Structure formats: structure tokens, C-alpha cells
Tab-separated table of C-alpha atoms in Angstrom:
chain	number	residue	atom	x	y	z
A	23	MET	CA	65.960	-237.809	-12.506
A	24	SER	CA	64.923	-241.391	-11.741
A	25	GLN	CA	63.562	-242.167	-15.228
A	26	ALA	CA	66.834	-241.246	-16.905
A	27	THR	CA	68.782	-243.101	-14.213
A	28	ASP	CA	66.635	-246.192	-14.815
A	29	ARG	CA	67.488	-246.038	-18.504
A	30	LEU	CA	71.170	-245.646	-17.686
A	31	ALA	CA	70.979	-248.585	-15.298
A	32	ALA	CA	69.707	-250.749	-18.145
A	33	ILE	CA	72.516	-249.844	-20.570
A	34	ALA	CA	74.424	-253.108	-20.055
A	35	SER	CA	71.410	-255.406	-20.156
A	36	ARG	CA	70.124	-253.740	-23.296
A	37	ARG	CA	73.511	-254.092	-24.919
A	38	ALA	CA	73.671	-257.745	-23.857
A	39	ALA	CA	70.288	-258.188	-25.541
A	40	GLY	CA	71.729	-256.959	-28.810
A	41	GLU	CA	70.927	-253.249	-28.755
A	42	ARG	CA	73.626	-250.753	-29.624
A	43	ARG	CA	73.708	-248.370	-26.680
A	44	GLY	CA	76.026	-245.558	-25.690
A	45	ILE	CA	75.881	-242.299	-23.764
A	46	THR	CA	78.126	-239.266	-23.553
A	47	SER	CA	79.242	-238.171	-20.099
A	48	ILE	CA	79.653	-234.394	-19.994
A	49	CYS	CA	82.433	-233.645	-17.503
A	50	SER	CA	82.377	-229.887	-17.116
A	51	ALA	CA	81.192	-227.199	-14.732
A	52	HIS	CA	81.283	-224.364	-17.251
A	53	PRO	CA	77.848	-222.751	-17.604
A	54	GLN	CA	78.034	-222.389	-21.391
A	55	VAL	CA	79.078	-226.027	-21.778
A	56	ILE	CA	76.197	-227.130	-19.543
A	57	GLU	CA	73.777	-224.960	-21.513
A	58	ALA	CA	75.008	-226.340	-24.819
A	59	ALA	CA	74.661	-229.912	-23.550
A	60	LEU	CA	71.127	-229.393	-22.297
A	61	ARG	CA	70.017	-227.561	-25.427
A	62	HIS	CA	71.561	-230.363	-27.490
A	63	GLY	CA	69.766	-233.019	-25.458
A	64	LYS	CA	66.475	-231.196	-25.657
A	65	GLY	CA	66.755	-230.914	-29.426
A	66	ARG	CA	67.400	-234.636	-29.759
A	67	GLY	CA	64.906	-235.761	-27.098
A	68	ALA	CA	67.780	-237.532	-25.359
A	69	ASP	CA	68.934	-238.116	-21.800
A	70	VAL	CA	71.887	-235.971	-20.715
A	71	LEU	CA	74.517	-237.211	-18.261
A	72	ILE	CA	76.497	-234.444	-16.560
A	73	GLU	CA	79.278	-235.275	-14.120
A	74	ALA	CA	81.210	-233.219	-11.614
A	75	THR	CA	84.643	-234.353	-10.508
A	76	CYS	CA	85.929	-234.615	-6.954
A	77	ASN	CA	88.278	-231.677	-7.558
A	78	GLN	CA	85.643	-229.443	-9.161
A	79	VAL	CA	82.825	-230.014	-6.687
A	80	ASN	CA	82.952	-231.445	-3.173
A	81	HIS	CA	81.626	-230.821	0.322
A	82	GLU	CA	84.424	-228.278	0.825
A	83	GLY	CA	83.627	-226.446	-2.416
A	84	GLY	CA	86.290	-227.710	-4.810
A	85	TYR	CA	87.925	-225.355	-7.274
A	86	THR	CA	84.507	-224.135	-8.484
A	87	GLY	CA	83.415	-223.213	-4.945
A	88	MET	CA	80.372	-225.450	-5.335
A	89	THR	CA	79.145	-228.260	-3.112
A	90	PRO	CA	77.201	-231.102	-4.775
A	91	GLY	CA	73.943	-229.426	-3.721
A	92	ASP	CA	75.119	-226.170	-5.280
A	93	PHE	CA	76.093	-227.949	-8.504
A	94	ARG	CA	72.686	-229.633	-8.762
A	95	ARG	CA	70.923	-226.283	-8.345
A	96	PHE	CA	73.325	-224.726	-10.875
A	97	VAL	CA	72.521	-227.355	-13.513
A	98	GLU	CA	68.817	-227.405	-12.798
A	99	THR	CA	68.638	-223.612	-13.096
A	100	ILE	CA	70.172	-223.799	-16.550
A	101	ALA	CA	67.834	-226.651	-17.443
A	102	GLY	CA	64.892	-224.459	-16.456
A	103	LYS	CA	66.118	-221.602	-18.646
A	104	VAL	CA	66.469	-223.789	-21.739
A	105	GLY	CA	63.390	-225.926	-21.055
A	106	PHE	CA	65.215	-229.214	-20.596
A	107	PRO	CA	63.052	-231.804	-18.762
A	108	LEU	CA	64.623	-232.911	-15.496
A	109	ASP	CA	63.365	-236.460	-15.904
A	110	ARG	CA	65.933	-236.785	-18.694
A	111	LEU	CA	68.833	-235.557	-16.547
A	112	VAL	CA	71.383	-237.770	-14.781
A	113	LEU	CA	73.881	-236.188	-12.443
A	114	GLY	CA	77.075	-238.094	-11.741
A	115	GLY	CA	80.054	-237.810	-9.435
A	116	ASP	CA	83.370	-238.560	-11.115
A	117	HIS	CA	86.509	-239.896	-9.379
A	118	LEU	CA	84.797	-239.839	-5.998
A	119	GLY	CA	87.435	-240.901	-3.530
A	120	PRO	CA	90.435	-239.531	-1.623
A	121	ASN	CA	92.158	-237.796	-4.572
A	122	PRO	CA	91.668	-234.162	-3.364
A	123	TRP	CA	93.189	-235.142	-0.026
A	124	LYS	CA	95.768	-237.747	-1.075
A	125	HIS	CA	98.479	-235.650	0.595
A	126	LEU	CA	96.978	-236.790	3.915
A	127	PRO	CA	97.284	-240.201	5.568
A	128	ALA	CA	94.732	-242.651	4.150
A	129	SER	CA	92.585	-242.676	7.291
A	130	GLU	CA	92.153	-238.878	7.161
A	131	ALA	CA	91.709	-238.767	3.381
A	132	MET	CA	89.001	-241.431	3.518
A	133	VAL	CA	87.070	-239.509	6.204
A	134	LYS	CA	86.965	-236.535	3.842
A	135	ALA	CA	86.141	-238.760	0.875
A	136	SER	CA	83.260	-240.273	2.831
A	137	ARG	CA	81.869	-236.835	3.624
A	138	MET	CA	82.114	-235.925	-0.044
A	139	VAL	CA	80.308	-239.059	-1.189
A	140	ASP	CA	77.630	-238.467	1.425
A	141	ALA	CA	77.131	-234.950	0.059
A	142	TYR	CA	76.871	-236.205	-3.510
A	143	ALA	CA	74.358	-238.901	-2.660
A	144	GLU	CA	72.344	-236.584	-0.422
A	145	ALA	CA	72.147	-234.065	-3.283
A	146	GLY	CA	70.603	-236.705	-5.572
A	147	PHE	CA	73.547	-237.636	-7.769
A	148	THR	CA	72.635	-241.093	-9.075
A	149	LYS	CA	75.736	-242.149	-11.003
A	150	ILE	CA	78.689	-242.627	-8.669
A	151	HIS	CA	82.177	-243.383	-9.985
A	152	LEU	CA	84.084	-244.817	-7.021
A	153	ASP	CA	87.765	-244.108	-7.408
A	154	ALA	CA	90.209	-245.003	-4.643
A	155	SER	CA	92.992	-245.867	-7.069
A	156	MET	CA	95.421	-243.234	-5.860
A	157	GLY	CA	97.895	-243.659	-3.019
A	158	CYS	CA	97.667	-241.405	0.004
A	159	ALA	CA	100.538	-240.086	2.116
A	160	GLY	CA	103.176	-242.780	2.590
A	161	GLU	CA	101.556	-245.285	0.226
A	162	GLY	CA	103.316	-244.610	-3.044
A	163	ALA	CA	101.563	-244.049	-6.374
A	164	ALA	CA	98.809	-246.606	-5.861
A	165	PRO	CA	97.647	-249.065	-3.184
A	166	SER	CA	96.939	-252.707	-3.946
A	167	ASP	CA	93.867	-253.674	-5.952
A	168	ALA	CA	92.371	-255.227	-2.828
A	169	THR	CA	92.810	-251.974	-0.908
A	170	ILE	CA	91.275	-249.963	-3.786
A	171	ALA	CA	88.254	-252.256	-3.812
A	172	ALA	CA	87.875	-252.172	-0.027
A	173	ARG	CA	87.926	-248.374	-0.019
A	174	ALA	CA	85.446	-248.246	-2.895
A	175	ALA	CA	83.077	-250.493	-0.960
A	176	GLU	CA	83.473	-248.291	2.111
A	177	LEU	CA	82.425	-245.285	0.061
A	178	ALA	CA	79.531	-247.189	-1.533
A	179	GLU	CA	78.229	-247.953	1.943
A	180	VAL	CA	78.178	-244.213	2.637
A	181	ALA	CA	76.305	-243.519	-0.601
A	182	GLU	CA	73.747	-246.231	0.161
A	183	ALA	CA	73.128	-244.838	3.630
A	184	ALA	CA	72.677	-241.307	2.286
A	185	ALA	CA	70.214	-242.438	-0.402
A	186	LYS	CA	68.209	-244.336	2.226
A	187	ARG	CA	68.286	-241.394	4.654
A	188	THR	CA	66.998	-238.966	2.063
A	189	GLU	CA	64.638	-241.482	0.437
A	190	GLY	CA	66.348	-240.680	-2.848
A	191	ALA	CA	66.891	-242.813	-5.932
A	192	LYS	CA	69.380	-245.620	-5.424
A	193	PRO	CA	72.593	-244.833	-7.301
A	194	VAL	CA	74.298	-246.863	-9.980
A	195	TYR	CA	78.042	-247.383	-9.642
A	196	VAL	CA	81.105	-247.400	-11.808
A	197	ILE	CA	84.194	-249.204	-10.495
A	198	GLY	CA	87.768	-249.738	-11.629
A	199	THR	CA	91.388	-249.943	-10.549
A	200	GLU	CA	93.084	-248.821	-13.772
A	201	VAL	CA	91.717	-245.314	-13.641
A	202	PRO	CA	93.256	-242.263	-15.392
A	203	VAL	CA	94.314	-239.506	-13.026
A	204	PRO	CA	91.613	-236.810	-12.725
A	205	GLY	CA	92.671	-233.655	-14.532
A	206	GLY	CA	94.949	-235.342	-17.052
A	207	ALA	CA	97.959	-237.605	-17.229
A	208	LEU	CA	101.375	-236.391	-16.194
A	209	GLU	CA	103.439	-239.114	-17.807
A	210	ALA	CA	104.499	-239.526	-21.402
A	211	MET	CA	102.124	-241.450	-23.644
A	212	ASP	CA	104.637	-243.635	-25.446
A	213	HIS	CA	103.957	-246.548	-23.087
A	214	LEU	CA	100.162	-246.421	-22.928
A	215	ALA	CA	98.949	-249.941	-22.199
A	216	VAL	CA	95.492	-251.358	-22.826
A	217	THR	CA	93.900	-253.002	-19.776
A	218	THR	CA	94.281	-256.765	-19.967
A	219	PRO	CA	91.221	-259.028	-19.886
A	220	GLU	CA	92.571	-260.633	-16.726
A	221	ALA	CA	92.790	-257.243	-14.981
A	222	ALA	CA	89.215	-256.333	-15.939
A	223	LEU	CA	87.863	-259.641	-14.658
A	224	GLU	CA	89.890	-259.326	-11.453
A	225	THR	CA	88.556	-255.819	-10.895
A	226	VAL	CA	85.018	-257.128	-10.900
A	227	ARG	CA	85.866	-260.091	-8.673
A	228	ILE	CA	87.605	-258.120	-5.960
A	229	HIS	CA	84.957	-255.357	-5.932
A	230	ARG	CA	82.151	-257.911	-5.762
A	231	GLN	CA	83.935	-259.518	-2.803
A	232	ALA	CA	84.602	-256.207	-1.053
A	233	PHE	CA	80.969	-255.123	-1.455
A	234	SER	CA	79.728	-258.495	-0.216
A	235	GLN	CA	81.896	-258.306	2.895
A	236	ARG	CA	80.000	-255.129	3.827
A	237	GLY	CA	76.598	-256.609	3.037
A	238	LEU	CA	76.281	-254.542	-0.137
A	239	ASP	CA	75.339	-257.239	-2.616
A	240	GLN	CA	72.258	-255.300	-3.707
A	241	ALA	CA	74.358	-252.189	-4.233
A	242	PHE	CA	76.865	-254.139	-6.306
A	243	ALA	CA	73.995	-255.398	-8.447
A	244	ARG	CA	73.617	-251.724	-9.476
A	245	ALA	CA	77.233	-251.483	-10.646
A	246	ILE	CA	76.992	-250.920	-14.400
A	247	GLY	CA	80.433	-249.816	-15.536
A	248	ILE	CA	84.117	-250.622	-15.281
A	249	VAL	CA	86.745	-247.961	-15.968
A	250	VAL	CA	89.452	-249.473	-18.156
A	251	GLN	CA	92.114	-248.179	-20.513
A	252	PRO	CA	91.142	-248.957	-24.118
A	253	GLY	CA	94.261	-247.292	-25.495
A	254	VAL	CA	93.088	-243.688	-25.895
A	255	GLU	CA	94.709	-240.582	-24.477
A	256	PHE	CA	95.695	-237.056	-25.396
A	257	GLY	CA	98.577	-234.795	-24.508
A	258	ASN	CA	99.382	-231.187	-25.162
A	259	ALA	CA	99.533	-231.511	-28.937
A	260	GLU	CA	98.959	-235.196	-29.719
A	261	VAL	CA	96.102	-237.672	-29.599
A	262	ILE	CA	96.353	-241.460	-29.355
A	263	THR	CA	93.453	-242.747	-31.442
A	264	TYR	CA	91.497	-245.860	-30.578
A	265	GLN	CA	92.687	-248.981	-32.379
A	266	PRO	CA	90.040	-251.707	-32.052
A	267	GLU	CA	92.474	-254.541	-32.692
A	268	ARG	CA	94.499	-253.577	-29.609
A	269	ALA	CA	91.427	-253.809	-27.381
A	270	ARG	CA	89.779	-256.833	-28.995
A	271	ALA	CA	90.592	-259.209	-26.166
A	272	LEU	CA	89.502	-256.659	-23.564
A	273	ALA	CA	86.205	-256.051	-25.362
A	274	GLY	CA	85.625	-259.779	-25.446
A	275	THR	CA	85.475	-259.976	-21.649
A	276	LEU	CA	82.065	-258.300	-21.684
A	277	GLN	CA	80.627	-261.607	-22.898
A	278	ASP	CA	81.449	-262.933	-19.436
A	279	LEU	CA	80.269	-259.748	-17.708
A	280	PRO	CA	76.691	-259.102	-18.900
A	281	GLN	CA	76.081	-256.775	-15.930
A	282	PHE	CA	78.672	-254.291	-17.210
A	283	VAL	CA	79.747	-251.981	-19.957
A	284	PHE	CA	83.094	-250.233	-20.040
A	285	GLU	CA	83.517	-246.551	-19.200
A	286	ALA	CA	86.197	-244.867	-21.332
A	287	HIS	CA	87.899	-241.766	-19.973
A	288	SER	CA	90.004	-239.307	-22.011
A	289	THR	CA	88.046	-239.853	-25.211
A	290	ASP	CA	88.459	-236.179	-26.110
A	291	TYR	CA	89.625	-235.330	-29.653
A	292	GLN	CA	88.964	-238.818	-31.002
A	293	PRO	CA	87.614	-238.945	-34.574
A	294	VAL	CA	83.976	-239.934	-34.889
A	295	ALA	CA	84.963	-243.303	-36.399
A	296	ALA	CA	87.090	-244.084	-33.330
A	297	LEU	CA	84.324	-243.076	-30.918
A	298	THR	CA	81.831	-245.178	-32.877
A	299	ALA	CA	84.178	-248.165	-32.702
A	300	LEU	CA	84.511	-247.678	-28.940
A	301	VAL	CA	80.744	-247.869	-28.504
A	302	ASP	CA	80.565	-250.882	-30.852
A	303	ASP	CA	83.137	-252.642	-28.662
A	304	GLY	CA	81.238	-252.025	-25.433
A	305	PHE	CA	82.874	-248.811	-24.233
A	306	ALA	CA	79.389	-247.429	-23.931
A	307	ILE	CA	80.033	-244.539	-21.535
A	308	LEU	CA	82.251	-241.992	-23.272
A	309	LYS	CA	83.580	-239.275	-20.999
A	310	VAL	CA	84.436	-235.898	-22.533
A	311	GLY	CA	85.501	-232.699	-20.809
A	312	PRO	CA	88.572	-230.814	-22.028
A	313	TRP	CA	87.442	-231.005	-25.678
A	314	LEU	CA	84.263	-229.123	-24.759
A	315	THR	CA	86.044	-226.272	-22.997
A	316	PHE	CA	88.758	-226.339	-25.679
A	317	ALA	CA	86.010	-225.707	-28.274
A	318	LEU	CA	84.565	-223.002	-26.036
A	319	ARG	CA	87.955	-221.307	-25.727
A	320	GLU	CA	88.435	-221.456	-29.500
A	321	ALA	CA	85.094	-219.699	-29.992
A	322	LEU	CA	85.824	-217.112	-27.295
A	323	TYR	CA	89.235	-216.290	-28.747
A	324	GLY	CA	87.713	-216.017	-32.219
A	325	LEU	CA	85.059	-213.647	-30.888
A	326	SER	CA	87.778	-211.616	-29.155
A	327	HIS	CA	89.475	-211.030	-32.503
A	328	ILE	CA	86.119	-210.137	-34.056
A	329	ALA	CA	85.381	-207.666	-31.244
A	330	ASP	CA	88.696	-205.933	-31.881
A	331	ILE	CA	87.469	-205.282	-35.441
A	332	LEU	CA	83.775	-204.558	-34.879
A	333	ALA	CA	84.019	-202.745	-31.560
A	334	PRO	CA	87.585	-201.440	-31.112
A	335	ASP	CA	88.252	-200.113	-27.636
A	336	SER	CA	91.783	-199.491	-26.417
A	337	SER	CA	90.599	-199.676	-22.814
A	338	ARG	CA	89.297	-203.223	-23.241
A	339	GLU	CA	91.895	-205.927	-22.653
A	340	SER	CA	91.791	-208.738	-25.186
A	341	LEU	CA	90.561	-212.050	-23.794
A	342	PRO	CA	93.843	-213.912	-24.553
A	343	ALA	CA	95.796	-211.184	-22.752
A	344	ALA	CA	93.495	-211.317	-19.747
A	345	MET	CA	93.727	-215.102	-19.537
A	346	GLU	CA	97.531	-214.982	-19.797
A	347	ARG	CA	97.602	-212.585	-16.880
A	348	VAL	CA	95.295	-214.828	-14.810
A	349	MET	CA	97.295	-217.974	-15.474
A	350	LEU	CA	100.657	-216.374	-14.739
A	351	ALA	CA	99.352	-215.006	-11.455
A	352	ALA	CA	98.205	-218.483	-10.326
A	353	PRO	CA	100.303	-221.151	-12.078
A	354	GLY	CA	99.288	-224.053	-9.837
A	355	ASN	CA	96.869	-225.585	-12.345
A	356	TRP	CA	99.311	-225.724	-15.270
A	357	LYS	CA	102.932	-225.597	-14.143
A	358	ASN	CA	103.237	-229.382	-13.567
A	359	TYR	CA	101.739	-230.135	-16.992
A	360	TYR	CA	103.468	-227.688	-19.327
A	361	HIS	CA	107.222	-227.878	-19.897
A	362	GLY	CA	109.814	-226.571	-22.313
A	363	SER	CA	110.867	-222.997	-23.028
A	364	GLU	CA	108.912	-219.953	-21.895
A	365	ALA	CA	107.577	-219.568	-25.441
A	366	GLU	CA	106.459	-223.211	-25.541
A	367	GLN	CA	104.751	-222.920	-22.170
A	368	ARG	CA	102.940	-219.779	-23.327
A	369	ILE	CA	101.532	-221.631	-26.331
A	370	GLU	CA	100.498	-224.578	-24.184
A	371	ARG	CA	98.770	-222.359	-21.611
A	372	HIS	CA	96.346	-221.225	-24.268
A	373	PHE	CA	96.197	-223.953	-26.889
A	374	SER	CA	97.100	-227.303	-25.301
A	375	TYR	CA	94.672	-230.181	-25.806
A	376	SER	CA	94.897	-230.805	-22.084
A	377	ASP	CA	93.183	-227.423	-21.755
A	378	ARG	CA	94.438	-226.483	-18.305
A	379	ILE	CA	93.010	-223.031	-19.007
A	380	ARG	CA	89.601	-224.474	-18.108
A	381	TYR	CA	90.491	-224.183	-14.427
A	382	TYR	CA	90.697	-220.401	-14.751
A	383	TRP	CA	87.342	-219.493	-16.318
A	384	PRO	CA	85.580	-219.251	-12.904
A	385	SER	CA	88.024	-216.553	-11.695
A	386	PRO	CA	86.585	-213.032	-11.334
A	387	THR	CA	89.152	-211.634	-13.803
A	388	ALA	CA	88.319	-214.219	-16.458
A	389	GLN	CA	84.589	-213.769	-15.945
A	390	GLY	CA	84.966	-209.997	-16.152
A	391	ALA	CA	86.963	-210.211	-19.372
A	392	THR	CA	84.464	-212.630	-20.920
A	393	ASP	CA	81.515	-210.448	-19.908
A	394	ALA	CA	83.220	-207.366	-21.384
A	395	LEU	CA	83.781	-209.229	-24.662
A	396	MET	CA	80.188	-210.405	-24.921
A	397	GLN	CA	78.840	-206.956	-24.026
A	398	ALA	CA	81.044	-205.381	-26.719
A	399	LEU	CA	79.562	-207.672	-29.368
A	400	GLY	CA	76.069	-207.582	-27.888
A	401	ASP	CA	73.265	-208.893	-30.085
A	402	ARG	CA	74.597	-207.586	-33.387
A	403	ASP	CA	74.853	-209.803	-36.434
A	404	ILE	CA	78.475	-210.685	-37.107
A	405	PRO	CA	79.418	-210.374	-40.783
A	406	SER	CA	79.954	-213.683	-42.574
A	407	PRO	CA	83.539	-212.870	-43.692
A	408	LEU	CA	84.592	-212.406	-40.036
A	409	ILE	CA	82.977	-215.686	-39.047
A	410	SER	CA	84.811	-217.340	-41.931
A	411	GLN	CA	88.105	-215.776	-40.841
A	412	TYR	CA	87.948	-216.380	-37.075
A	413	LEU	CA	85.324	-219.113	-36.545
A	414	GLY	CA	85.777	-221.031	-39.756
A	415	ARG	CA	84.293	-224.344	-38.597
A	416	LEU	CA	80.980	-222.599	-37.900
A	417	ASP	CA	80.801	-220.854	-41.277
A	418	GLY	CA	78.713	-223.589	-42.891
A	419	ALA	CA	76.189	-223.756	-40.046
A	420	VAL	CA	75.727	-219.999	-40.191
A	421	ALA	CA	75.386	-220.044	-43.981
A	422	SER	CA	72.708	-222.757	-43.752
A	423	GLY	CA	70.754	-220.778	-41.198
A	424	SER	CA	71.033	-223.372	-38.414
A	425	VAL	CA	73.152	-221.018	-36.279
A	426	ALA	CA	72.426	-217.313	-35.907
A	427	PRO	CA	75.442	-215.044	-36.591
A	428	LYS	CA	75.403	-213.656	-33.036
A	429	ALA	CA	78.128	-213.949	-30.420
A	430	ARG	CA	76.243	-216.034	-27.869
A	431	GLU	CA	74.829	-218.457	-30.426
A	432	LEU	CA	78.247	-218.903	-32.001
A	433	LEU	CA	79.717	-219.668	-28.601
A	434	ILE	CA	77.126	-222.380	-27.941
A	435	ALA	CA	77.539	-223.707	-31.480
A	436	GLY	CA	81.270	-224.210	-30.955
A	437	VAL	CA	80.526	-226.645	-28.117
A	438	THR	CA	77.558	-228.203	-29.923
A	439	GLU	CA	79.803	-229.173	-32.810
A	440	VAL	CA	81.700	-231.503	-30.448
A	441	LEU	CA	78.470	-232.809	-28.918
A	442	ASP	CA	77.227	-233.697	-32.413
A	443	ILE	CA	80.290	-235.893	-32.918
A	444	TYR	CA	79.511	-237.821	-29.711
A	445	ALA	CA	75.803	-238.043	-30.569
A	446	SER	CA	76.713	-239.607	-33.905
A	447	ALA	CA	79.013	-242.108	-32.212
A	448	THR	CA	76.656	-243.118	-29.390
A	449	GLY	CA	73.570	-243.318	-31.575
């Protein structure tokens, strides 16, 4: 993975030299999303950056049940199946910090965060997003910027030691204090504020100082990205689109920060013109996650309707019905995000842009229902009129012959359609 990491490490310097550079960060642990991303990268001869979040994957298993070592083997197994070269793969850790344990006192949460970072670095993850922006027990919503930077440096020291111990590639770092909450925002979006230039410059200053105090100047020289808020976000049914004029002053700070590009979170559902403008303005790392599993869910639900027509079976539960049952039985991953009447919450469980349903695909019930659906459709050709009716956005690709009219290929194509948008934007 070192060749791809080296190319990623040069993203800011190449941009400063006048090249237009951007990369998509795939934030998902779903096997079909990973497969689609690797197939897409292989077809384009491009590097692929895949990131696992602290809640998905950690030394305790996360909600996927995978440790960082497990996740690396999981991705590399899929890469082997599709023939994707590992020297073009970068694995990243997203929001690495105390967030999964923020209910604990800071001292305890940071011990666990350190063990997590150690596990990520030991497993060969070479892009590390350090995120200590959340308050722990008794601290309120967020600690001071100085405390955030000090904790980030503490975690960087752990990552450096692990890389040295394992003789692995030295990681590159992403820093920031104005970091969106992992898993989606809880607050309303009517007061979304773009990061100020002063805040971005201060973020770099205090992190540089915190790293230096621990003797980590060489590690800080490998910091390539700053997480900032460019004014993009999405909710359950709305998307705030990037407006370059609002972020013009922020983008201008990169002239004084040639070591860095900006990393933009929550870029899901942005039009291609907005994503292109983000890259043009220096937001060169575009993170996408929910949009990919949203597209996957759209394709799966479409295929479920098609299966009811092509392979009717009264004993087979429809996929939407199975997922409703799973989510109602374990509401912890959606109940704080979806509000309103029971009918409104039901719609949001399945169709919200925030896509909280993605947390439920690893469950045995969801996997069983998905497997039953795919087995019912098998390898048969799906008639064009049914594709038009239930998977309309893929109708043209099937008609042109670029996508086979088979269930598995249609599923991958649903995700690939989103990846194509990002590929167009990042160049």
C-alpha cells in the first residue's frame, strides 16, 4: 500500500504546484460497496482510499464486529477476488479518538482510543484522521481547541510507535477541530456555519505546537489534511449544496498552508458541479459513505420488487419488511435521528438520506433476507421493462450493454453510479 500512500502524501504539494488533484474517500464497511469501489478503481487504473470509522471498526470490534486487522483482511480478500492491485489501495481510519467511549471520563476514554489507534497503525492503515473533538464525561459538548490538539498529538505518538514497532509505512495524518459528528449530525441545519479562515489557521498552529511538544515534528510534516466545514451537509430529506462564494475566504487560506488540503465530510448527495467546485477550491479529499449505501439500498429494494414478480414465493419475506422488523427490534441506531409521527419515522427508517439503515445490514436477519432475495433472482436475465420500472436510473446502462441485466451486476452498478460522479469531480 506504500505506493498509493506516497501518492496521497503528495496531494497537497502537487496541488500547490498547480495540478488539480482530488480523491474520493470511501467510508463504508459493506462488502458490495467495497467491491464496487475496487472494481471501479481497477477499471480506471486509479488509487482507492477506503476508510473505516471508529464506531464501525476498533480494537473491541465496533458495530461490524471487526478489528482493524480483520477489516484489512476483509478488504484485501475482496481486492483479490476482483483483481485490484494492493499497491493502489490506501486504508484509512476515520474519526480515530475517544468518540466510542465518550461516556467515560477523558482519561479512560483516551486509554481506549490509544489502543484503537495502535491497532489501526499495527494493521497497516496509513491514513489516520485524528479526532478528539468530542467532550468526554463531565466535559460538555467539546473540549477546548488546545485540549483537542493535545489529545490528537497523544494519539499520533501511539500511531508513530506502532508503525516503528511493526516496521510499517509511516502514516499520513488529517487533523481538525471543527469536525462533523461521526454517523451524522443531530442538530438542525439552518445554522450551518462555514469554518472561518482564522479557525483553520489556528487549527494548524495549535496542532503543530502540540506535536512539537511531544517531539513529533517529523510526524506533523506528514499531516496532509485539515477537516473543515465548507458549508455542506444533508439531513433526512434535504441537502445543503456547496456554495463556493461562502467558502472563498476559507479556500484562500491554503495559499498560506502549502502542506495541506482540506478534507470535506458529509459530501454525500452533492451534485457533480458542487463536488467539482469543492475540489477546485482545495477540498481535495471528499468523504462519501451514506450515499453509497443509500444507492445500494435503492437497488436492493428495487430487486425485491422484481423478485416478487419474477419469483413469487409467499414464504419469502420482502426485503423492506425484513429490514423494518430488524430496525424496530433494535432502534438504537435510528431513534435519536428520526422524529415526527410513527408514519414519518417509518419513511425515514427506510428512505432517509442519513441512511441509518446502513447500521443494520450486518445483522444475521438482514443478511439472510438479502441472501434469499439474491438466490431467488439467481443469474437470470431481468427483463428490461422491470429494470425500467424498479431500477430506472440503470436502464440506460443496461440498454447500452455496459451493465448486464442480472441482479448482482445491477446491485454493483447502483453503487458505481455514485462513484462515477465522484470520479468526474476529482478528475
